[in-house]
Coordinates of C-alpha atoms in Angstrom, one line a residue:
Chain A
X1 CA 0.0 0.0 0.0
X2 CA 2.9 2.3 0.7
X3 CA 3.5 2.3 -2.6
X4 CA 0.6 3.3 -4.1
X5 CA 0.3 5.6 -1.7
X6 CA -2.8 6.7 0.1
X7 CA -4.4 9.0 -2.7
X8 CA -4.8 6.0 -4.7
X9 CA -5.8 3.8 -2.1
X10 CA -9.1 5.9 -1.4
X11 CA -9.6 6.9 -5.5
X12 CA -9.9 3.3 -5.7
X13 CA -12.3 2.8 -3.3
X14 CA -14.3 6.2 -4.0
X15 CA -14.0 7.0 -7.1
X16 CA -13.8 10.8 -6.2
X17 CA -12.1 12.0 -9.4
X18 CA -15.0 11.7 -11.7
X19 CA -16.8 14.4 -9.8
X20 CA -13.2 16.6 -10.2
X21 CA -13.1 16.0 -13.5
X22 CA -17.2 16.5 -13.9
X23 CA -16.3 20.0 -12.0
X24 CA -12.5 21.1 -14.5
X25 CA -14.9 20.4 -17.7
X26 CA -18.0 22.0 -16.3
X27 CA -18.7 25.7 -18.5
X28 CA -20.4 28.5 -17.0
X29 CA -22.2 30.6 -19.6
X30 CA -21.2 34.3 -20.3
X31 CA -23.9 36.8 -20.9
X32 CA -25.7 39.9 -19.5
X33 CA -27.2 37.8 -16.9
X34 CA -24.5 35.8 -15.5
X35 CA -24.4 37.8 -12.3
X36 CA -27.1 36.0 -11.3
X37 CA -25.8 32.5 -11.2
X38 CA -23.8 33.9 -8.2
X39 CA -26.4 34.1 -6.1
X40 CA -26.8 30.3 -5.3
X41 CA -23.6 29.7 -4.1
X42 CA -23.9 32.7 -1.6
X43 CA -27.0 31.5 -0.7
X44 CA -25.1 28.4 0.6
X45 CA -22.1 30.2 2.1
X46 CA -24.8 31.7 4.4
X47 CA -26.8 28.6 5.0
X48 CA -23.4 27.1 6.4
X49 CA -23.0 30.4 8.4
X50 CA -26.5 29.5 9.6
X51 CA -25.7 25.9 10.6
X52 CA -22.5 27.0 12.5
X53 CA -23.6 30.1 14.7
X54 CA -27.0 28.3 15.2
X55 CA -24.7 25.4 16.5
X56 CA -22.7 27.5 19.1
X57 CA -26.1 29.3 20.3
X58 CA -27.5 25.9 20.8
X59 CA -24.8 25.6 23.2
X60 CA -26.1 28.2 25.9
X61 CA -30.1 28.5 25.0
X62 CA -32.7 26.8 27.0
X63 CA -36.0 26.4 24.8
X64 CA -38.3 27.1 27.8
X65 CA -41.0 29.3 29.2
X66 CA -38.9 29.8 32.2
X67 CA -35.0 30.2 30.2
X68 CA -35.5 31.2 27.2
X69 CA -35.6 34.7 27.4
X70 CA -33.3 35.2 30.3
X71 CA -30.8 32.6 28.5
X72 CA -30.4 34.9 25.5
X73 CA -29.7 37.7 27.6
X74 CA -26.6 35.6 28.8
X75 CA -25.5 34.8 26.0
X76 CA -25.9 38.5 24.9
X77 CA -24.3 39.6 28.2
X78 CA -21.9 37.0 29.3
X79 CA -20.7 34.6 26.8
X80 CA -17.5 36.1 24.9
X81 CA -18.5 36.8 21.7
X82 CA -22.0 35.6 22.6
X83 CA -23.7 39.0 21.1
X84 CA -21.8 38.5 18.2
X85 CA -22.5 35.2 17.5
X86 CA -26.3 35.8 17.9
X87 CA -26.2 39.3 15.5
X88 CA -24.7 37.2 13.0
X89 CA -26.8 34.5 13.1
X90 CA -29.9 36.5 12.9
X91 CA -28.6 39.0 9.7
X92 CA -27.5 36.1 7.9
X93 CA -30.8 34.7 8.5
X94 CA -32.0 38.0 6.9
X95 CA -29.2 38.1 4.2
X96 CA -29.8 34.5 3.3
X97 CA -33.6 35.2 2.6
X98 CA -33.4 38.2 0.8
X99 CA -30.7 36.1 -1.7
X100 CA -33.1 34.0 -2.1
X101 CA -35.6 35.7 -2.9
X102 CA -33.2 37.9 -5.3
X103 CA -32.3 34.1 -7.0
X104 CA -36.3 33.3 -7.3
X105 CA -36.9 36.4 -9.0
X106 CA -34.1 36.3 -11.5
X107 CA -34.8 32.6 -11.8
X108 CA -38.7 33.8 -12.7
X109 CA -37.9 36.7 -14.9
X110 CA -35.3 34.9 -17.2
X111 CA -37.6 31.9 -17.3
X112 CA -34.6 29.6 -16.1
X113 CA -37.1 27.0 -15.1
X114 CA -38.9 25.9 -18.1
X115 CA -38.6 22.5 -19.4
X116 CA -36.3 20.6 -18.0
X117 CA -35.8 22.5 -15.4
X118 CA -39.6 21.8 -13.8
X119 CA -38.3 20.1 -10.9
X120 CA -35.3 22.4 -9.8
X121 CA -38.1 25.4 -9.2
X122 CA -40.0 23.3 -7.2
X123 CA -37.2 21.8 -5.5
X124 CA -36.4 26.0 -4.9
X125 CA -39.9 26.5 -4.0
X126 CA -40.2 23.7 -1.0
X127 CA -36.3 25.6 -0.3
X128 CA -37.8 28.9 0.0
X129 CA -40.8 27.4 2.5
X130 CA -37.9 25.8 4.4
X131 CA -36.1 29.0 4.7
X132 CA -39.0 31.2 5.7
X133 CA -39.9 28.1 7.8
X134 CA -36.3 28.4 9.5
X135 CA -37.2 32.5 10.0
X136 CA -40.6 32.0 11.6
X137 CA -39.7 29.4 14.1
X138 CA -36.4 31.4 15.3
X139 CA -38.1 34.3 15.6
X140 CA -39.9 33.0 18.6
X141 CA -36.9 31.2 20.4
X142 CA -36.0 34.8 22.0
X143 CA -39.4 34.8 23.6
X144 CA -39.8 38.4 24.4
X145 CA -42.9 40.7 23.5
X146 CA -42.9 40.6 20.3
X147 CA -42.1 37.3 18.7
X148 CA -44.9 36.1 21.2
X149 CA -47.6 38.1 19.3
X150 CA -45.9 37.3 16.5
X151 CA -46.1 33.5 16.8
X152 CA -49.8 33.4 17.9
X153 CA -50.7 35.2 14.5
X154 CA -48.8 33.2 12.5
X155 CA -50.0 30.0 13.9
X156 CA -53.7 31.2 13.9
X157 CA -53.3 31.9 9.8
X158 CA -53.3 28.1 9.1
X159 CA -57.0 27.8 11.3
X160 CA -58.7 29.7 8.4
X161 CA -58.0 27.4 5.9
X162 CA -61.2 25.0 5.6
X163 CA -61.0 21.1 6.7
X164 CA -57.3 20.9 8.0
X165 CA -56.6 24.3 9.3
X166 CA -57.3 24.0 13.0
X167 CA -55.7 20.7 12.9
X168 CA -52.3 22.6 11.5
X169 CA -52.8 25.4 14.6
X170 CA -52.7 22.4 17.1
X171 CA -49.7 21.1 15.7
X172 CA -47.5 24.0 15.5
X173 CA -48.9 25.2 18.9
X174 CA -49.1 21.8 20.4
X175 CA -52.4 22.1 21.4
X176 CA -54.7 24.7 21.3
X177 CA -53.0 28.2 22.5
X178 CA -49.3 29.1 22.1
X179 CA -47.7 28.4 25.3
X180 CA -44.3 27.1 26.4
X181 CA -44.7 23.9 24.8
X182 CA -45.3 26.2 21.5
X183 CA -41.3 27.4 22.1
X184 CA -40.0 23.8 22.8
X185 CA -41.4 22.8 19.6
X186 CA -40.2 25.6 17.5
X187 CA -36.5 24.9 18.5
X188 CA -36.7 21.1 17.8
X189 CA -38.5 21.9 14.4
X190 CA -35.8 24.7 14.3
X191 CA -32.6 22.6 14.8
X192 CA -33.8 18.9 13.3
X193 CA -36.7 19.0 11.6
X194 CA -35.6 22.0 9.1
X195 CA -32.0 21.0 8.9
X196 CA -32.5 17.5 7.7
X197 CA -35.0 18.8 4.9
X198 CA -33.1 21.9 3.9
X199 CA -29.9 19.0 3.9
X200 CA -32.1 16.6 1.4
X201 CA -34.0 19.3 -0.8
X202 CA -30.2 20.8 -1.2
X203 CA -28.5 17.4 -2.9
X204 CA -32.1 17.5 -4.8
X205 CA -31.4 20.9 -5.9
X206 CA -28.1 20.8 -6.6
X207 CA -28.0 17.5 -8.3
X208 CA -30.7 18.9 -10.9
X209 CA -28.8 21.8 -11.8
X210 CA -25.9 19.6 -12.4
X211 CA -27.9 17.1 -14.3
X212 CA -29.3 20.0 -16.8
X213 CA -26.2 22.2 -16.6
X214 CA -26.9 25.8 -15.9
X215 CA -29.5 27.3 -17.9
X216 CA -28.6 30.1 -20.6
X217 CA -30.8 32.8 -20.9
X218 CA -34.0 32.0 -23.8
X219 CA -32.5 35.1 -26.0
X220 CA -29.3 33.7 -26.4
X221 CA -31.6 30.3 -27.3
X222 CA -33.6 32.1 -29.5
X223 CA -30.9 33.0 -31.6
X224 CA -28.8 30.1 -31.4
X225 CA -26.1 31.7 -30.9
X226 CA -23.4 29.7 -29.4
X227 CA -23.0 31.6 -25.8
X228 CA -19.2 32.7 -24.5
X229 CA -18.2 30.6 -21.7
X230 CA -16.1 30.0 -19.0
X231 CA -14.7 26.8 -17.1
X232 CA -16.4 26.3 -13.5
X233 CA -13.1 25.5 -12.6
X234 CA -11.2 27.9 -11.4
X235 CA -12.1 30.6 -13.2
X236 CA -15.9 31.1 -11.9
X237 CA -15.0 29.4 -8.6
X238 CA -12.6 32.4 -7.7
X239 CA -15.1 34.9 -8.6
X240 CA -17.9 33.2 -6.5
X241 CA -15.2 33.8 -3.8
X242 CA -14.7 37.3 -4.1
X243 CA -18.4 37.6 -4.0
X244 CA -18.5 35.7 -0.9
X245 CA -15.8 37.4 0.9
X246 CA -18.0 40.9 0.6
X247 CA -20.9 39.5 1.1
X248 CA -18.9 38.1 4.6
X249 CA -17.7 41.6 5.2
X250 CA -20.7 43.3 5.2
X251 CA -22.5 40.7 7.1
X252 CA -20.3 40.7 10.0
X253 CA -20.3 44.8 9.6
X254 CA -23.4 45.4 10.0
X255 CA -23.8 42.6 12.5
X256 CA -21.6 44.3 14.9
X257 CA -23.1 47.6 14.4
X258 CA -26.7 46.4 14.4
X259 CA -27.0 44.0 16.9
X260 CA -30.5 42.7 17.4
X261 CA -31.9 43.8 21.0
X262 CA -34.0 42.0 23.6
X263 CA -37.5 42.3 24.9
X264 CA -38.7 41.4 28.2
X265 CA -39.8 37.8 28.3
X266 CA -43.0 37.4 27.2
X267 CA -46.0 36.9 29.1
X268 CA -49.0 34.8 28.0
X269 CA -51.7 37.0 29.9
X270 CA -50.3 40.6 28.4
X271 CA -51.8 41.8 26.2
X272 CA -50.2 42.4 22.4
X273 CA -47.4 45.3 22.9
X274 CA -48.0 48.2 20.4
X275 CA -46.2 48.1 16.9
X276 CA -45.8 44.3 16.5
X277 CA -44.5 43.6 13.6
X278 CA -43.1 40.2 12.0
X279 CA -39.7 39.7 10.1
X280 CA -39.2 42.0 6.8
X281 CA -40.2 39.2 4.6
X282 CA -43.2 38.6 6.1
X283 CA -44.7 42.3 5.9
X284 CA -46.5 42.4 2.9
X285 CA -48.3 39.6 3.8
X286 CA -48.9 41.1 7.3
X287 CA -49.9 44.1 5.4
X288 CA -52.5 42.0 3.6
X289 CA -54.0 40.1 6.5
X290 CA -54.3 43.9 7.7
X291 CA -56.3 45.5 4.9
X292 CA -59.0 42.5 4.5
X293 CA -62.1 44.3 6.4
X294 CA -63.9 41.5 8.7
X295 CA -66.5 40.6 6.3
X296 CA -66.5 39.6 2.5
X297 CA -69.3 38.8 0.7
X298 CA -70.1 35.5 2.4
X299 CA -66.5 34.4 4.3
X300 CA -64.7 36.4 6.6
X301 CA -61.9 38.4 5.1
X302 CA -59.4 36.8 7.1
X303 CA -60.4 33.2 6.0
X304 CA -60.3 35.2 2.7
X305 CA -56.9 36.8 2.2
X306 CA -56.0 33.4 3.3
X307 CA -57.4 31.6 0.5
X308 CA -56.1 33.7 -1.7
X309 CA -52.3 33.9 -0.3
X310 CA -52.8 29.5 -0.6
X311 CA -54.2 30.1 -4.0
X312 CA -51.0 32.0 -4.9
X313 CA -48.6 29.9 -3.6
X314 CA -49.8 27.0 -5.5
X315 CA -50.0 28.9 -9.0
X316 CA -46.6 30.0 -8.1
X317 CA -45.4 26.5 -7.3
X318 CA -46.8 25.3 -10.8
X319 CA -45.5 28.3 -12.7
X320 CA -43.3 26.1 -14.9
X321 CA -46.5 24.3 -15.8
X322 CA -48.5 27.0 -16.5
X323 CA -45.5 29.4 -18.3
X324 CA -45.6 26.5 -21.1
X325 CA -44.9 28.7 -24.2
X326 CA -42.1 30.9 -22.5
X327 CA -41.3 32.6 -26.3
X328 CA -44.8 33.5 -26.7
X329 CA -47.4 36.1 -25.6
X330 CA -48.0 34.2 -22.8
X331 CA -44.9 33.7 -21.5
X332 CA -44.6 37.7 -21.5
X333 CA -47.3 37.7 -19.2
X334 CA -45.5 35.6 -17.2
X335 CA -42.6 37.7 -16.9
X336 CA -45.0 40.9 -16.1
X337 CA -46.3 38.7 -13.4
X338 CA -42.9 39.1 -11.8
X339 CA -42.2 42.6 -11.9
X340 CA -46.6 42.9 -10.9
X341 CA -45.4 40.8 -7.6
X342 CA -42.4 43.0 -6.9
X343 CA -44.3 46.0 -7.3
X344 CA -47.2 44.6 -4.8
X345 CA -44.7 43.4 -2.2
X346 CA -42.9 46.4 -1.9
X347 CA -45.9 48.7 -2.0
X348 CA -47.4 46.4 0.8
X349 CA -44.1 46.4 2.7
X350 CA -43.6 49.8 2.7
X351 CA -47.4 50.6 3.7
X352 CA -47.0 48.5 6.7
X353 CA -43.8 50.6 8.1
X354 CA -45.8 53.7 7.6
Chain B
X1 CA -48.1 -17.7 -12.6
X2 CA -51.8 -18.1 -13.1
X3 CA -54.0 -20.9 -11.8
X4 CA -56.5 -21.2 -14.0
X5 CA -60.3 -19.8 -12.7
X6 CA -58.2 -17.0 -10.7
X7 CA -58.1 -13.5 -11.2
X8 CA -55.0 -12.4 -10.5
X9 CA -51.2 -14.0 -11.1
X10 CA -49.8 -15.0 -7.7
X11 CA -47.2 -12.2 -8.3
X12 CA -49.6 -10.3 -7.7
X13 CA -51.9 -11.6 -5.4
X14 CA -48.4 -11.9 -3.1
X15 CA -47.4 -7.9 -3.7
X16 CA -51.0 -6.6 -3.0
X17 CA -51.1 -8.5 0.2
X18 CA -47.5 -7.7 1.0
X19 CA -48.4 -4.1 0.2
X20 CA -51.6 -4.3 2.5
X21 CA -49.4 -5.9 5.2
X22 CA -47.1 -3.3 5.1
X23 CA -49.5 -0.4 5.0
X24 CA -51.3 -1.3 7.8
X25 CA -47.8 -1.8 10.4
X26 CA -46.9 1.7 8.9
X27 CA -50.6 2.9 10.5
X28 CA -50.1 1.3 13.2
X29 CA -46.6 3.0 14.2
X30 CA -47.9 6.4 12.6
X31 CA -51.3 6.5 14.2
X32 CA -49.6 7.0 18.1
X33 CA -46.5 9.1 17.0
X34 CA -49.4 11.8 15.3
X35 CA -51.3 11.3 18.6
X36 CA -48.5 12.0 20.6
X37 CA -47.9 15.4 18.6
X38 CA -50.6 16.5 20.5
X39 CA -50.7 17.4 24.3
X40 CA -53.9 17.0 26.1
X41 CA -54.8 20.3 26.8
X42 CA -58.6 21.5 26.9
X43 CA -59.6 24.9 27.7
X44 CA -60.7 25.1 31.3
X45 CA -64.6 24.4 31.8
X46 CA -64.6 27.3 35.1
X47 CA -62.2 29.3 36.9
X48 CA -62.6 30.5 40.9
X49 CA -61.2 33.8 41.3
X50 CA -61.4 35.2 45.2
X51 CA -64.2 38.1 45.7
X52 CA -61.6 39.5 48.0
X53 CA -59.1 40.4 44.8
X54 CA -61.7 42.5 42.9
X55 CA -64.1 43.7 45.6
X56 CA -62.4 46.8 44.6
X57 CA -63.5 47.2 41.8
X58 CA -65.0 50.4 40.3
X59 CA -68.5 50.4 38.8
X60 CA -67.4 50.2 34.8
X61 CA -64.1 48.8 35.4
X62 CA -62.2 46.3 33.7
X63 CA -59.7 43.6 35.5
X64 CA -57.6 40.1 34.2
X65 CA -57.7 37.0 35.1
X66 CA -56.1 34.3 33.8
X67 CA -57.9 31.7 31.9
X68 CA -56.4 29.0 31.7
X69 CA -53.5 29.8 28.9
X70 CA -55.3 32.7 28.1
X71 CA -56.1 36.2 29.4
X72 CA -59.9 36.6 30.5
X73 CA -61.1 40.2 31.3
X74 CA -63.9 41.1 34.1
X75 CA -65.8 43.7 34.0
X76 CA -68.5 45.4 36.9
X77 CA -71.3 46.9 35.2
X78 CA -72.7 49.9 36.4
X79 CA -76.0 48.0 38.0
X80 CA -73.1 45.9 39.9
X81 CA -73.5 42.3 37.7
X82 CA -70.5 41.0 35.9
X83 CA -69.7 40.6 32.2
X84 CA -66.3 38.1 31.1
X85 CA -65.1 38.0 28.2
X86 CA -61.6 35.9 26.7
X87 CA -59.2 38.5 26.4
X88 CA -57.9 37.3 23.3
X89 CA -58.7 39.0 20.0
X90 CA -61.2 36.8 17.4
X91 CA -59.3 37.9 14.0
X92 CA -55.8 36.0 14.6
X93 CA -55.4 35.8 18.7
X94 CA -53.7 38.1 19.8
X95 CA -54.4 39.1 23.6
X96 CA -56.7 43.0 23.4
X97 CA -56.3 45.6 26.0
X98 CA -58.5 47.6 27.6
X99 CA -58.7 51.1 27.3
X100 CA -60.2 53.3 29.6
X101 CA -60.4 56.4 28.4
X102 CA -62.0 55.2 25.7
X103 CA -64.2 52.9 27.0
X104 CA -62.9 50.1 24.2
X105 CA -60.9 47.0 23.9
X106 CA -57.9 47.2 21.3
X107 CA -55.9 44.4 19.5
X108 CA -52.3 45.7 18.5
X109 CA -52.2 43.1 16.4
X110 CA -53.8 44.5 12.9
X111 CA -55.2 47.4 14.8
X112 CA -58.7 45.6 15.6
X113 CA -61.3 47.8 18.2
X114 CA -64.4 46.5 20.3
X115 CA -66.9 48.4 22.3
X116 CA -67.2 47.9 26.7
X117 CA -69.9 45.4 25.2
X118 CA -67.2 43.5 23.9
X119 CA -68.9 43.7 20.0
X120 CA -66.6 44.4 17.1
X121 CA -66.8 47.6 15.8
X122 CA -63.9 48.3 13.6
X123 CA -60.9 46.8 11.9
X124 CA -60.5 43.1 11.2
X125 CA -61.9 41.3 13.6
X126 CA -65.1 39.0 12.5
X127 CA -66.8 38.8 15.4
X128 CA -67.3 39.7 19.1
X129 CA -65.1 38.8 22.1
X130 CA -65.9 35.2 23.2
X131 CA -68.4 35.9 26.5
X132 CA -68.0 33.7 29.6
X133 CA -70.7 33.6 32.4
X134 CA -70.1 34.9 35.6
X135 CA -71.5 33.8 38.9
X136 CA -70.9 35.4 42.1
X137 CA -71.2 33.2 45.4
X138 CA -70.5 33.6 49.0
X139 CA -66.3 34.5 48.6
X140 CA -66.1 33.3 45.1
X141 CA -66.6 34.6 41.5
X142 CA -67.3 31.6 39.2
X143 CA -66.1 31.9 35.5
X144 CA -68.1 29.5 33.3
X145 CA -67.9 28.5 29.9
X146 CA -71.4 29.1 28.3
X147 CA -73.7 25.8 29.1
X148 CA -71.2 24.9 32.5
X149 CA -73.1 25.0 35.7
X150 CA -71.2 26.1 38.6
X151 CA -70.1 23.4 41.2

């Protein structure tokens, strides 16, 4: 075995070489909308940042009614580095979502997920509930004022939805009101439940865009025009790393500068504090809930607005389904569709801060 | 293989009831692990809250109690009965406050209002504030969930 030397003893037994060379002869294409393709990978660097800090705060947080609060206040006042740790875990959080939402959109307006690229967007989609999944749970863990009020409206959302709704309150909540065993459950849905699918809809994801290749823009396919390239490896590796080294700068800037505060813990009898407000990506639906008036025609407006947020997550899951002649007048309705849902979030978003 | 006069090949006659056999252990694990999801919490049926703690009271004041998981409110009329209501707001839960001044409750939440009555009178909210009965006995207030006599 000496011989051989231990390189070749594990090649032998792993193979590993065919996914190197897979990787050297892998071509990136060049064109006004490469930038784009960037955004996965940094999307990943700050999933790992995510797995990391949320590891170390596990070490030091207590999910319960009695702890929680008061042990995030330790490890923002006593830990070394503890209020460090937590800032950075909760703007990558906030970094990592708005990538992906930056990566949806650009994946939506180019059409990157038309056939044969069905399954990647829904694998993204089920990544994207995941990720908003991950938000919503860890903004309870603190367990102060605000993520309490918080919480109970976003578990009480699912109750208007006919048949199964209560059912999906009760199991978020673990039973019928949010209470302490609401918090215990977030952090083991939080730190298991979420990991190991975020871990299998990754490979999914990532496998498929390897399987198709990256997909060029439909102009370029239109015209047939043979696309400039360039090779994964290293050339579009090194540039991926410049763009994570500033994205790493600025995070860990502005996570020392803006370091998330505290609330008082919360208390199940008080009522809602003033100003509640949920995460930034959740405000225009917030916004939504907020304009429905109580009654509609013959639901409620809640039960309502709810139907209708359901009705366009599914079309939006399905989009490659429905966007079936991407060259065509249709398909340019699709692309509207976008920029319509940009506009309507950020109008909504910003009427909520007013 | 197929006897003849049967339906189905053996292969498949052995998959389905493998199949069947499988299903049904699956149900069997799964049926107690989505049981067990779910604590056994009911909303209490009466609280006893003692006289002595809101004795006190002002005639068109409201106090808290708790209900169970929940905040309740009690308030004295002016004629000196009782109303109770579940604190908690009836558009997406979130516990209301009372506000003197104005005589109203108010839900934070998505800016939802109520009148002293407890009625819904602007904002989101669907419907009133969930009333309990309220029964007042030698040192004891009774809270009751409509249709619960007091013990």
């Amino acid at each position: 075995m000496k011989a051989k030397g231990w390189g070749t003893w594990f090649e032998e037994r792993l193979g590993i070489s065919d996914v190197f060379s897979f990787l050297t002869k892998k071509e990136i294409p060049v064109h006004k909308h490469t930038v784009w393709y960037y955004t996965g990978s940094a999307i990943l660097m700050f999933f790992v940042i995510q797995v990391v800090t949320g590891f170390m705060l596990a070490l030091y947080y207590k999910p319960t009614l009695e702890e929680a609060n008061a042990s995030v206040a330790r490890i923002m006042t006593e830990v070394p580095w503890g209020w460090v740790i937590r800032s950075v875990h909760s703007w990558s959080a906030s970094f990592m979502i708005a990538l992906v939402l930056i990566h949806l959109l650009s994946i939506w307006i180019t059409k990157s997920y038309r056939s044969p690229r069905e399954l990647t967007w829904m694998s993204g989609v089920f990544l994207l509930l995941v990720s908003l999944f991950f938000g919503f749970t860890g903004y309870l863990l603190p367990w102060d004022e605000l993520s309490l009020s918080a919480t109970k409206v976003g578990t009480d959302i699912p109750r208007a939805i006919p048949g199964i709704g209560l059912w999906i309150t009760k199991l978020l909540r673990g039973g019928e009101d949010v209470t302490g065993d609401t918090l215990t459950r977030f952090f083991g849905i939080h730190i298991s439940v979420l990991p190991v699918l975020a871990f299998l809809l990754l490979a999914v994801h990532i496998f498929l865009i390897q399987k198709h290749g990256i997909s060029s823009p439909l102009e370029a396919e239109k015209r047939k025009s043979a696309l400039k390239t360039m090779p994964f490896w290293p050339n579009f590796v090194f540039r991926e790393m410049v763009v994570w080294l500033i994205l790493l700068g600025v995070l860990v800037t502005v996570a020392v500068l803006l370091a998330p505060g505290l609330g008082p813990s919360a208390d199940l009898m008080a009522p809602a504090p003033e100003g509640i407000k949920p995460e930034w990506y959740f405000l225009f639906l917030f916004q939504t809930l907020k304009i429905f008036p109580a009654h509609m025609l013959v639901a409620s407006g809640e039960t309502l607005a709810i139907l209708l947020i359901l009705l366009f997550g599914i079309l939006f899951f399905a989009l490659p389904l429905l966007d079936t002649k991407p060259e065509g007048r249709k398909g340019k309705l699709f692309t509207w569709s976008a920029w319509l849902f940009i506009l309507y979030a950020v109008v909504m978003s910003v009427w909520s801060l007013l | 293989m197929k006897i003849k006069h049967s339906l189905i090949t053996r292969r498949r006659f052995l998959n389905g009831t493998l199949g069947g056999w499988a299903a049904a252990l699956a149900a069997a694990f799964i049926s107690p692990m989505v049981k067990f999801v779910f604590p056994p919490y009911r909303e209490p049926d009466e609280v006893i809250l003692p006289f002595a703690d809101f004795q006190d009271m002002a005639p068109g004041s409201v106090r808290t109690f708790p209900w169970g998981n929940k905040p309740g409110a009690l308030k004295l009329n002016q004629d000196g009965t009782y109303t109770a209501f579940v604190a908690v707001c009836t558009h997406l839960d979130c516990n209301v406050s009372w506000l003197p001044d104005q005589r109203k409750f108010y839900c934070a939440c998505h800016d939802g209002w109520y009148d002293e009555n407890g009625d819904n009178i602007a904002g989101p909210p669907p419907s009133p504030l969930r009333r309990l009965n309220v029964v007042v006995e030698a040192e004891s207030i009774f809270i009751l969930k409509p249709g619960v006599e007091p013990e």
